[in-house]
Coordinates of C-alpha atoms and ligand atoms in Angstrom, one line a residue:
M518 CA 119.0 150.7 111.4
C519 CA 121.3 150.5 108.4
G520 CA 124.7 148.8 108.1
I521 CA 128.0 150.7 107.6
V522 CA 131.4 149.5 106.4
G523 CA 134.7 151.3 105.7
I524 CA 138.2 150.4 104.6
I525 CA 141.4 152.4 104.4
G526 CA 144.1 150.3 102.7
T527 CA 146.2 149.9 99.6
Q528 CA 144.1 147.8 97.2
E529 CA 140.9 148.6 95.4
V530 CA 138.1 148.7 98.0
A531 CA 134.8 148.7 96.1
P532 CA 134.5 144.9 95.8
R533 CA 135.4 144.4 99.5
L534 CA 133.0 147.1 100.6
I535 CA 130.3 145.1 98.7
E536 CA 131.3 141.9 100.5
G537 CA 131.0 143.7 103.9
L538 CA 127.6 145.2 102.9
R539 CA 126.3 141.7 101.9
R540 CA 126.8 140.6 105.5
L541 CA 125.0 143.7 106.8
E542 CA 122.0 143.4 104.6
Y543 CA 120.1 142.0 107.6
R544 CA 120.1 145.6 108.9
G545 CA 118.1 147.0 106.0
Y546 CA 117.8 146.6 102.2
D547 CA 116.0 149.8 101.0
S548 CA 119.0 151.1 99.2
A549 CA 122.8 150.8 99.2
G550 CA 125.8 152.8 98.2
V551 CA 129.6 153.2 98.3
A552 CA 131.9 156.2 98.1
T553 CA 135.7 156.0 97.6
L554 CA 138.5 158.4 97.5
D555 CA 140.2 158.1 94.2
G556 CA 143.1 160.4 93.9
D557 CA 141.8 163.7 95.2
A558 CA 138.1 163.1 94.3
I559 CA 135.2 161.5 96.2
E560 CA 133.2 159.3 93.9
R561 CA 130.1 157.4 94.7
R562 CA 127.6 154.9 93.3
R563 CA 124.2 154.3 94.9
A564 CA 121.2 152.2 94.0
T565 CA 117.7 151.6 95.3
G566 CA 116.9 148.2 96.6
K567 CA 119.2 145.4 97.6
I568 CA 123.0 145.1 97.4
S569 CA 122.7 143.2 94.2
A570 CA 121.3 146.3 92.5
L571 CA 124.4 148.3 93.7
E572 CA 126.7 145.5 92.5
A573 CA 125.1 145.7 89.0
R574 CA 125.6 149.5 89.1
L575 CA 129.3 149.1 90.0
A576 CA 129.8 146.5 87.3
A577 CA 128.5 149.1 84.7
E578 CA 130.4 152.0 86.3
P579 CA 133.3 150.7 88.4
L580 CA 134.9 152.7 91.2
G581 CA 138.6 152.9 91.9
G582 CA 140.3 153.9 95.2
A583 CA 141.8 152.2 98.2
T584 CA 139.8 154.1 100.8
G585 CA 136.0 154.0 100.9
I586 CA 132.8 153.7 102.9
G587 CA 129.6 151.7 102.2
H588 CA 126.1 151.6 103.5
T589 CA 122.9 149.5 103.3
R590 CA 119.8 151.5 104.3
W591 CA 116.7 151.0 106.3
A592 CA 114.8 154.2 105.6
T593 CA 114.0 156.5 108.5
H594 CA 114.0 160.0 107.1
G595 CA 113.0 160.2 103.4
I596 CA 111.7 157.6 101.1
P597 CA 113.9 154.8 99.9
N598 CA 115.1 156.3 96.6
E599 CA 118.6 156.9 95.2
T600 CA 118.7 160.5 96.3
N601 CA 118.2 159.5 99.9
A602 CA 120.7 156.6 99.7
H603 CA 124.0 156.9 101.5
P604 CA 126.8 157.9 101.3
H605 CA 125.7 161.5 101.4
A606 CA 128.4 163.7 99.9
N607 CA 129.2 167.2 98.7
G608 CA 132.5 166.7 96.9
R609 CA 134.5 167.5 100.0
V610 CA 133.0 165.2 102.6
A611 CA 131.2 161.8 102.3
V612 CA 129.2 160.3 105.2
V613 CA 127.6 157.0 106.0
H614 CA 125.3 156.9 109.1
N615 CA 123.4 154.4 111.2
G616 CA 121.0 155.9 113.7
I617 CA 118.8 159.0 113.9
I618 CA 120.0 162.6 114.3
E619 CA 117.2 164.1 116.3
N620 CA 118.2 167.8 116.0
F621 CA 118.7 167.6 112.3
Q622 CA 116.0 170.1 111.5
D623 CA 117.6 172.9 113.6
L624 CA 121.1 172.1 112.1
R625 CA 119.7 172.0 108.6
A626 CA 118.0 175.4 109.1
D627 CA 121.3 176.9 110.4
L628 CA 123.3 175.5 107.6
A629 CA 120.8 176.4 104.9
A630 CA 121.0 180.0 106.2
K631 CA 124.8 179.8 105.7
G632 CA 124.2 178.9 102.1
H633 CA 124.4 175.1 102.1
A634 CA 122.1 173.4 99.6
F635 CA 120.6 170.0 100.6
A636 CA 120.0 167.3 98.1
S637 CA 118.2 164.7 100.2
D638 CA 115.4 164.4 102.8
T639 CA 117.6 162.6 105.2
D640 CA 118.8 163.6 108.7
T641 CA 122.3 162.3 107.8
E642 CA 123.1 165.0 105.2
V643 CA 123.5 167.6 107.9
V644 CA 126.7 165.9 109.0
V645 CA 128.2 166.4 105.6
H646 CA 127.4 170.1 105.6
L647 CA 128.3 170.7 109.2
I648 CA 131.8 169.2 108.7
S649 CA 132.2 171.1 105.5
Q650 CA 131.2 174.4 107.2
F651 CA 133.9 174.0 109.9
I652 CA 136.5 173.2 107.2
A653 CA 135.4 176.2 105.2
E654 CA 135.9 178.3 108.4
G655 CA 139.6 177.1 108.4
V656 CA 139.3 174.2 110.9
D657 CA 141.5 171.2 110.2
P658 CA 139.2 168.3 108.8
V659 CA 139.7 166.0 111.8
E660 CA 138.9 168.7 114.3
A661 CA 136.0 169.7 112.1
A662 CA 134.6 166.2 112.4
R663 CA 135.1 166.2 116.2
R664 CA 133.3 169.6 116.5
A665 CA 130.4 168.3 114.4
F666 CA 130.0 165.2 116.6
G667 CA 129.6 167.5 119.6
R668 CA 126.7 169.3 117.8
L669 CA 124.7 166.1 117.0
Q670 CA 121.9 164.8 119.2
G671 CA 120.4 161.3 118.9
A672 CA 122.0 158.1 117.9
F673 CA 124.8 157.7 115.4
A674 CA 127.5 155.4 114.1
L675 CA 129.3 157.4 111.4
G676 CA 132.0 156.7 108.8
I677 CA 133.5 159.8 107.1
L678 CA 135.8 160.4 104.2
V679 CA 137.3 163.9 103.7
R680 CA 138.8 164.9 100.4
D681 CA 141.5 167.0 102.0
R682 CA 142.7 164.2 104.3
P683 CA 143.0 161.1 102.0
D684 CA 145.2 159.5 104.6
V685 CA 142.4 159.0 107.1
L686 CA 139.0 157.5 107.7
I687 CA 137.0 159.0 110.5
A688 CA 134.5 157.2 112.7
A689 CA 132.2 158.0 115.6
R690 CA 129.8 156.1 117.8
Q691 CA 127.0 157.4 120.0
G692 CA 124.2 154.9 120.7
S693 CA 124.6 152.8 117.5
P694 CA 127.2 150.0 117.3
L695 CA 130.5 150.4 115.5
A696 CA 133.6 148.2 115.4
I697 CA 137.1 148.8 114.1
G698 CA 138.9 145.9 112.4
H699 CA 142.7 145.7 112.4
G700 CA 144.5 144.4 109.2
D701 CA 148.1 144.4 108.0
G702 CA 148.7 147.8 106.5
E703 CA 144.9 148.4 106.3
M704 CA 142.1 149.2 108.8
F705 CA 138.4 148.6 108.7
L706 CA 135.2 149.9 110.1
G707 CA 131.9 148.0 110.4
S708 CA 128.5 148.0 112.1
D709 CA 129.5 144.6 113.5
A710 CA 132.3 142.1 113.5
L711 CA 130.3 139.9 111.0
A712 CA 130.7 142.6 108.3
L713 CA 134.5 142.5 108.8
A714 CA 134.8 138.7 109.2
P715 CA 136.2 138.1 105.7
M716 CA 138.9 140.8 106.2
T717 CA 139.9 140.4 109.8
R718 CA 139.1 138.8 113.1
R719 CA 140.9 141.4 115.2
I720 CA 138.2 143.7 116.4
T721 CA 138.0 146.8 118.7
Y722 CA 134.5 147.8 119.7
L723 CA 134.0 151.6 120.1
E724 CA 132.0 152.7 123.1
D725 CA 129.4 155.5 123.3
G726 CA 131.1 158.9 122.9
D727 CA 134.2 157.5 121.2
W728 CA 135.4 158.7 117.9
A729 CA 138.4 157.4 115.9
V730 CA 140.8 158.3 113.2
L731 CA 141.9 155.3 111.1
S732 CA 144.9 155.2 108.9
T733 CA 146.7 152.4 107.1
G734 CA 149.0 152.2 110.2
G735 CA 146.3 151.8 112.9
A736 CA 143.7 153.8 114.8
T737 CA 143.5 156.4 117.5
I738 CA 140.4 156.5 119.6
R739 CA 139.4 159.6 121.7
D740 CA 136.5 160.8 123.7
L741 CA 134.5 163.9 122.9
E742 CA 136.9 166.0 124.9
G743 CA 139.7 164.8 122.7
R744 CA 141.4 162.6 125.4
L745 CA 142.9 159.4 124.1
V746 CA 141.0 156.3 125.3
N747 CA 142.1 152.7 125.4
R748 CA 139.7 150.1 124.0
P749 CA 140.9 146.5 123.9
E750 CA 141.5 144.5 120.7
Q751 CA 139.6 141.2 120.8
L752 CA 139.6 138.1 118.6
S753 CA 136.2 137.5 117.0
N754 CA 135.0 134.0 116.6
L755 CA 132.8 134.8 113.7
S756 CA 133.4 132.9 110.5
G757 CA 134.1 134.7 107.2
A758 CA 132.2 132.1 105.2
M759 CA 128.9 133.1 103.8
I760 CA 126.0 131.0 104.9
G761 CA 124.1 129.0 102.3
K762 CA 120.5 127.9 102.1
G763 CA 121.4 124.2 102.5
G764 CA 119.3 123.1 99.5
H765 CA 116.2 125.0 100.7
R766 CA 114.4 127.6 98.7
H767 CA 114.6 130.2 101.4
F768 CA 116.8 130.8 104.6
M769 CA 113.5 130.8 106.6
A770 CA 112.7 127.2 105.4
K771 CA 116.3 126.1 106.2
E772 CA 116.0 127.7 109.6
I773 CA 112.6 126.1 110.4
F774 CA 114.1 122.7 109.5
E775 CA 117.2 123.3 111.6
Q776 CA 115.1 123.5 114.8
P777 CA 115.4 119.9 116.0
Q778 CA 119.2 120.3 115.8
V779 CA 119.6 123.7 117.4
I780 CA 117.0 123.0 120.1
G781 CA 119.1 120.0 121.0
D782 CA 122.4 122.0 120.9
T783 CA 121.0 124.7 123.2
L784 CA 119.6 122.2 125.6
N785 CA 122.7 120.0 125.7
A786 CA 124.7 123.0 127.0
M787 CA 122.6 123.0 130.2
F788 CA 121.2 119.5 130.6
N789 CA 123.0 116.8 132.6
P790 CA 121.6 113.5 131.2
A791 CA 123.0 111.2 134.0
A792 CA 121.4 113.2 136.8
R793 CA 118.5 114.5 134.7
T794 CA 119.2 118.0 136.0
I795 CA 119.7 121.4 134.5
T796 CA 122.9 123.3 135.3
L797 CA 123.1 126.9 134.4
P798 CA 126.6 128.5 133.9
A799 CA 128.0 130.3 136.9
L800 CA 126.3 133.6 137.4
P801 CA 127.8 136.7 139.1
F802 CA 124.8 137.0 141.5
D803 CA 122.6 134.8 143.6
L804 CA 119.8 133.7 141.3
A805 CA 117.8 132.0 144.1
A806 CA 117.7 135.3 146.0
V807 CA 116.1 137.4 143.4
P808 CA 112.8 138.8 144.7
R809 CA 111.3 139.5 141.3
I810 CA 112.0 139.1 137.6
T811 CA 111.4 141.6 134.8
M812 CA 111.3 140.1 131.3
I813 CA 112.0 142.6 128.5
A814 CA 112.3 142.3 124.7
C815 CA 110.8 143.2 121.4
G816 CA 108.7 141.4 118.8
T817 CA 109.0 137.7 118.6
A818 CA 111.6 137.7 121.4
S819 CA 109.1 139.4 123.7
L820 CA 106.7 136.6 123.0
A821 CA 109.3 134.1 124.1
G822 CA 109.5 136.2 127.3
M823 CA 105.7 136.0 127.7
V824 CA 105.9 132.2 127.6
G825 CA 108.7 132.4 130.1
R826 CA 106.5 134.4 132.4
Y827 CA 103.9 131.6 132.4
W828 CA 106.6 129.1 133.2
L829 CA 108.5 131.0 135.9
E830 CA 105.3 132.0 137.8
R831 CA 103.7 128.6 137.5
V832 CA 106.7 126.4 138.1
A833 CA 109.3 128.5 140.0
R834 CA 106.7 130.5 141.9
V835 CA 108.6 133.8 141.4
P836 CA 106.8 137.0 140.5
V837 CA 107.5 138.1 136.9
D838 CA 106.8 141.4 135.2
W839 CA 106.8 141.4 131.4
D840 CA 107.2 144.4 129.1
L841 CA 107.9 145.5 125.6
A842 CA 111.3 147.1 125.5
S843 CA 110.0 150.0 123.5
E844 CA 107.5 150.9 126.3
F845 CA 109.4 149.8 129.3
R846 CA 111.5 152.8 130.3
Y847 CA 108.8 155.4 129.4
R848 CA 106.6 154.3 132.2
A849 CA 109.5 154.9 134.6
P850 CA 109.1 151.5 136.2
V851 CA 109.8 151.1 139.9
M852 CA 112.4 148.4 140.5
A853 CA 113.4 147.0 143.8
D854 CA 117.2 146.6 144.3
G855 CA 118.6 143.2 143.5
G856 CA 115.8 142.1 141.1
L857 CA 116.6 140.2 138.0
A858 CA 116.0 141.7 134.6
V859 CA 116.1 139.3 131.6
F860 CA 116.6 140.6 128.1
I861 CA 115.9 138.4 125.1
S862 CA 117.3 139.2 121.7
Q863 CA 118.4 137.3 118.7
S864 CA 120.6 140.0 117.3
G865 CA 121.7 141.5 120.7
E866 CA 121.6 144.9 119.0
T867 CA 117.9 145.9 119.3
A868 CA 118.0 149.6 120.3
D869 CA 115.0 149.5 122.6
T870 CA 116.1 146.3 124.4
L871 CA 119.6 147.8 124.9
A872 CA 118.1 151.0 126.3
A873 CA 116.0 149.0 128.7
L874 CA 119.1 147.1 129.8
R875 CA 120.9 150.3 130.5
Y876 CA 117.9 151.6 132.5
C877 CA 117.8 148.3 134.6
K878 CA 121.5 148.5 135.2
A879 CA 121.1 152.0 136.5
H880 CA 118.3 150.8 138.7
G881 CA 120.1 148.1 140.6
Q882 CA 119.0 145.1 138.6
H883 CA 121.0 142.0 137.9
C884 CA 121.0 141.9 134.1
L885 CA 120.9 138.6 132.4
S886 CA 120.6 138.4 128.6
I887 CA 119.4 135.5 126.4
V888 CA 121.1 136.3 123.1
N889 CA 122.0 134.5 119.9
A890 CA 124.9 136.8 118.9
P891 CA 127.5 136.3 121.6
E892 CA 129.6 139.3 120.5
S893 CA 126.7 141.7 120.4
T894 CA 126.3 144.9 122.4
I895 CA 123.5 143.5 124.6
A896 CA 125.7 140.4 125.4
R897 CA 128.7 142.6 126.2
E898 CA 126.8 145.0 128.4
S899 CA 124.9 142.3 130.5
H900 CA 126.1 141.0 133.8
A901 CA 125.6 137.5 132.5
V902 CA 124.6 135.7 129.3
L903 CA 122.7 132.5 128.6
P904 CA 123.4 131.9 124.9
T905 CA 120.9 130.4 122.4
L906 CA 122.9 128.1 120.2
A907 CA 120.7 128.7 117.1
G908 CA 123.6 129.6 114.8
P909 CA 123.2 132.6 112.4
E910 CA 119.6 133.4 111.6
I911 CA 119.4 135.1 108.2
G912 CA 115.7 135.1 107.4
V913 CA 114.2 138.3 108.8
A914 CA 111.3 136.4 110.4
S915 CA 112.7 134.8 113.6
T916 CA 112.2 131.0 113.8
K917 CA 115.0 129.0 115.3
A918 CA 116.0 131.9 117.5
F919 CA 112.5 131.9 119.1
T920 CA 112.4 128.2 119.9
T921 CA 116.0 128.2 121.3
Q922 CA 115.0 131.2 123.4
L923 CA 112.1 129.1 124.8
V924 CA 114.6 126.3 125.6
V925 CA 116.8 128.6 127.6
L926 CA 113.8 130.1 129.4
A927 CA 112.6 126.5 130.2
C928 CA 116.0 125.6 131.6
L929 CA 116.1 128.9 133.6
T930 CA 112.6 128.0 135.0
I931 CA 113.6 124.5 136.1
A932 CA 117.0 125.6 137.6
L933 CA 115.4 128.5 139.5
A934 CA 112.4 126.4 140.6
K935 CA 114.9 123.8 142.0
M936 CA 117.0 126.5 143.8
R937 CA 114.0 128.1 145.4
G938 CA 112.6 124.7 146.5
A939 CA 109.5 125.2 144.4
I940 CA 109.9 121.7 142.8
D941 CA 111.5 118.5 144.1
H942 CA 114.0 116.3 142.3
E943 CA 111.3 114.1 140.8
T944 CA 109.6 117.1 139.1
E945 CA 112.9 118.5 138.0
A946 CA 113.7 115.1 136.4
R947 CA 110.2 114.9 134.7
L948 CA 110.4 118.5 133.3
S949 CA 114.0 118.0 132.2
S950 CA 113.2 114.7 130.5
A951 CA 110.2 116.3 128.7
L952 CA 112.6 118.9 127.4
T953 CA 115.1 116.3 126.1
E954 CA 112.2 114.8 124.1
V955 CA 111.6 118.1 122.2
P956 CA 114.3 117.7 119.4
A957 CA 112.8 114.3 118.3
R958 CA 109.2 115.6 118.6
A959 CA 110.1 118.7 116.7
A960 CA 111.4 116.5 113.9
E961 CA 108.0 114.7 113.8
V962 CA 106.3 118.1 113.6
L963 CA 108.3 118.9 110.5
N964 CA 106.8 115.8 108.8
H965 CA 103.5 117.7 108.6
D966 CA 105.0 120.2 106.3
E967 CA 103.0 119.1 103.2
R968 CA 99.7 119.1 105.1
I969 CA 100.4 122.5 106.5
R970 CA 101.3 123.8 103.0
A971 CA 97.9 122.6 101.7
I972 CA 96.1 124.3 104.6
A973 CA 98.1 127.5 103.9
Q974 CA 97.1 127.4 100.2
S975 CA 93.5 126.6 100.6
M976 CA 92.6 128.7 103.7
L977 CA 95.2 131.4 104.4
T978 CA 96.4 132.6 101.0
P979 CA 92.8 133.8 100.0
A980 CA 92.1 135.4 103.3
R981 CA 92.2 139.1 104.1
D982 CA 92.2 138.6 107.9
V983 CA 93.2 135.7 110.0
L984 CA 92.7 135.1 113.8
Y985 CA 94.9 133.0 116.0
L986 CA 93.6 131.9 119.4
G987 CA 95.3 130.2 122.4
R988 CA 95.0 130.1 126.1
G989 CA 97.7 130.1 128.9
S990 CA 101.1 129.5 127.5
S991 CA 99.5 129.0 124.0
Y992 CA 98.4 132.6 124.0
P993 CA 101.8 134.0 123.2
L994 CA 102.0 131.5 120.4
A995 CA 98.7 132.8 119.0
L996 CA 100.4 136.3 119.0
E997 CA 103.5 134.8 117.4
G998 CA 101.5 133.0 114.7
A999 CA 99.7 136.2 113.8
L1000 CA 103.0 138.2 113.9
K1001 CA 104.7 135.7 111.6
L1002 CA 101.9 135.7 109.1
K1003 CA 101.6 139.5 109.0
E1004 CA 105.3 140.1 108.5
I1005 CA 106.0 137.7 105.6
S1006 CA 102.6 137.3 103.8
Y1007 CA 101.3 140.8 104.5
I1008 CA 97.9 139.3 105.4
H1009 CA 96.3 141.1 108.4
A1010 CA 96.3 138.7 111.4
E1011 CA 95.5 139.1 115.1
G1012 CA 96.5 136.8 118.0
Y1013 CA 94.0 136.7 120.9
A1014 CA 93.7 135.0 124.2
A1015 CA 90.9 132.5 123.4
G1016 CA 88.8 133.7 126.3
E1017 CA 89.0 137.3 125.2
M1018 CA 87.4 136.6 121.8
K1019 CA 83.8 137.1 123.0
H1020 CA 84.9 140.6 124.4
G1021 CA 85.2 142.0 120.9
P1022 CA 86.9 140.1 118.1
I1023 CA 84.1 137.5 117.8
A1024 CA 82.3 140.3 115.8
L1025 CA 84.8 139.6 113.0
I1026 CA 84.0 136.0 112.6
D1027 CA 82.4 134.9 109.3
E1028 CA 83.3 132.3 106.8
S1029 CA 85.9 134.5 105.2
V1030 CA 88.1 134.7 108.4
P1031 CA 90.1 131.6 109.1
V1032 CA 90.7 131.0 112.8
V1033 CA 93.8 129.1 113.8
V1034 CA 93.5 127.5 117.2
I1035 CA 96.5 126.4 119.2
A1036 CA 95.2 123.8 121.7
P1037 CA 97.5 121.2 123.2
S1038 CA 95.9 118.8 125.6
D1039 CA 96.5 120.7 128.9
P1040 CA 94.3 121.8 131.8
L1041 CA 92.9 124.6 129.7
F1042 CA 91.9 122.5 126.7
D1043 CA 88.2 122.2 127.6
K1044 CA 87.9 126.0 127.9
T1045 CA 89.6 126.5 124.5
A1046 CA 87.3 123.8 123.0
S1047 CA 84.3 125.9 124.2
N1048 CA 85.8 128.9 122.3
V1049 CA 86.1 126.8 119.2
Q1050 CA 82.4 125.9 119.5
E1051 CA 81.6 129.6 119.7
V1052 CA 83.6 130.3 116.5
V1053 CA 82.0 127.4 114.6
A1054 CA 78.5 128.5 115.8
R1055 CA 79.1 131.7 113.9
G1056 CA 80.2 130.2 110.7
G1057 CA 83.9 130.5 111.4
K1058 CA 86.4 128.2 109.6
V1059 CA 88.7 126.6 112.2
V1060 CA 92.2 125.0 111.8
V1061 CA 93.3 123.3 115.0
F1062 CA 96.8 122.4 116.1
S1063 CA 96.6 119.9 118.9
D1064 CA 97.7 116.4 119.7
P1065 CA 96.0 113.1 118.8
E1066 CA 93.6 113.3 121.8
G1067 CA 92.8 116.9 121.2
V1068 CA 92.3 116.4 117.5
A1069 CA 89.9 113.5 118.2
R1070 CA 87.8 115.8 120.3
L1071 CA 87.7 118.7 117.9
R1072 CA 87.8 116.9 114.6
D1073 CA 84.1 117.3 113.8
L1074 CA 84.2 121.0 114.5
A1075 CA 87.3 122.0 112.7
L1076 CA 87.7 122.3 109.0
D1077 CA 91.1 120.9 109.4
A1078 CA 93.2 119.7 112.3
I1079 CA 96.8 118.6 112.6
A1080 CA 97.7 116.1 115.3
L1081 CA 101.2 117.0 116.7
P1082 CA 103.0 114.6 118.9
A1083 CA 101.6 114.4 122.5
V1084 CA 104.1 116.0 124.9
D1085 CA 104.2 117.2 128.5
P1086 CA 102.2 120.5 128.5
F1087 CA 105.3 122.2 129.9
V1088 CA 107.2 121.9 126.7
A1089 CA 104.2 122.3 124.3
P1090 CA 105.0 126.0 123.5
I1091 CA 108.3 125.0 122.0
L1092 CA 106.8 122.4 119.8
Y1093 CA 103.7 124.4 118.8
A1094 CA 105.8 127.3 117.6
I1095 CA 106.9 125.3 114.6
P1096 CA 103.6 124.7 112.8
V1097 CA 102.7 128.4 113.0
Q1098 CA 106.0 129.2 111.4
Q1099 CA 105.3 126.7 108.7
L1100 CA 101.8 128.0 108.1
A1101 CA 103.1 131.6 107.7
Y1102 CA 106.0 130.4 105.5
H1103 CA 103.8 128.5 103.0
T1104 CA 101.3 131.2 102.8
A1105 CA 104.0 133.7 102.0
V1106 CA 105.6 131.4 99.4
D1107 CA 102.1 130.9 97.9
K1108 CA 101.5 134.6 97.7
G1109 CA 105.0 135.2 96.2
T1110 CA 106.3 137.7 98.7
D1111 CA 110.0 138.1 99.6
V1112 CA 110.0 135.6 102.4
D1113 CA 113.6 136.2 103.7
Q1114 CA 113.6 140.0 103.3
P1115 CA 109.9 141.1 103.6
R1116 CA 109.2 144.7 102.8
N1117 CA 109.9 147.5 105.3
L1118 CA 111.6 145.2 107.8
A1119 CA 115.2 144.6 108.9
K1120 CA 116.8 141.8 110.9
A1121 CA 118.4 144.0 113.5
V1122 CA 116.4 147.0 114.7
T1123 CA 119.0 149.5 115.9
V1124 CA 116.8 152.6 116.0
E1125 CA 114.2 153.3 118.7
Ligands
F6R2400 C1 109.8 138.7 114.0 C2 111.1 139.2 114.4 C3 111.1 140.4 115.3 C4 112.3 140.3 116.3 C5 112.4 141.7 117.0 C6 113.5 141.6 118.1 O1 109.9 137.5 113.3 O2 112.1 138.6 114.1 O3 109.9 140.7 115.9 O4 112.0 139.3 117.2 O5 112.8 142.7 116.1 O6 114.8 141.3 117.5 P1 115.9 140.7 118.4 O7 115.5 139.4 118.8 O8 117.1 140.7 117.5 O9 116.1 141.7 119.6

């Protein structure tokens, strides 16, 4: 993962590199560093931990220079200490890198044999020595960089400073995103347009295989053979303002509480209130004719896709395959021409999802993405985009992106069902109306925050393991509840299909394992209720999320039960996502973990 930023200009760059890095912290926060060219020397400062640690370092030991590169790291090769922090440098060349250089061991052995001494355990450091080796052999520094790019295998976005060419900043992209920003008498480099938003909105996205030479006067972009290529300049819509917590203690809390609003915004873009119909944006293919849908994503986004599969099969009667992006292409899936592949991603930069998108494109699929970042690589490479209007999601744990993904999938389901004749106008109107109720019902769910906090404190904080159970479209929510709890509170949790429990996990049940049951009143409620009986019979402590009718039926069995508003079962997954987020949030706050930036994680996962 990692975020990179670079500036070649005329004023001091270190403070502006820090500003860019702050906006890239969502890509990793294991360590950070900057290097500048000051006169004819490369200087650098690095620190373990977040950007604030680097800032403190720079305050104590400032860096001059009008050209520089910066990096925020999510460790892949080598532990997150200062030695492994980027930029990597040897006095002649400094490099920041996002991605993984897969052949680094061979390169390192070659270079070590030629006398190069390595300081870090990273894959990145070979780039420094490779370029230096070519320069030492008499090759011009820019040509040396190009030759080095040709030797690298794997994924990389690189920013490079060379002492002998203080007039340029060199960049390269292969598999990891990289953007060039255009200023007046200065040029910028960033992992995304957001990093550059305070400095410029004029952006050129590099494509795979591109490498660029930036100077204060502009940039030239070439392919690996050295041919000039033309990449368009675009005007980014991203704002340069930093986003605040809106009075909440954490971004995650703010984002949970924003859900009524952003669910409404996302829905309003597709719902016609007069006709009570859903209208999708014009698509460059015939949606009604697709024979099969493949739903692909990672993590929480994949669980939105799993809910989507229940909806699309049940309501639109179209066959749906579902897969984790990280597994999808390795089973060499057989895909009929003209199928629809749906990619779900908050960041739009997830490496596995992007690789799956490219596989599907190459296998004759219509590629539709549901993304929250409209200028992301996944959005740009898809044939069509259905945006989630969640706004920037800063907390690492996905919340409002998930519920807005569900809203888009629900709209896709209704629109496709109508096109295929699987539902009549009356059903379309009923399902659409149920959707329009969700923002108000979501606001009612948030009123249970204090009760949920109390449950978190009394039952989840002391637990070592927690089970989440659900059936049908509540099963992905059980998985999502467990994922959310694990990632921010570090408590081990498992989500299970309620009916699967007796095939193994029931052995775990005793009074120390809280069981969270997601059970809206729907046609599967009675079966879930039987599973609750089985848990209680074995001394398990159950928390139920249901509606007033469901709670009335389970009240005597459960240790605690929260009655959410009664809604049409079709939209229940959107609503029931919220209390499981609140439960995880309050448990994490109670345990004192870093809720917005949990350990070992990053917001955009740009390595496979
Ligand atoms: C969990 C979480 C992750 C992401 C996953 C995919 O709370 O946020 O599981 O859902 O990394 O990321 P995107 O949606 O950016 O592709």
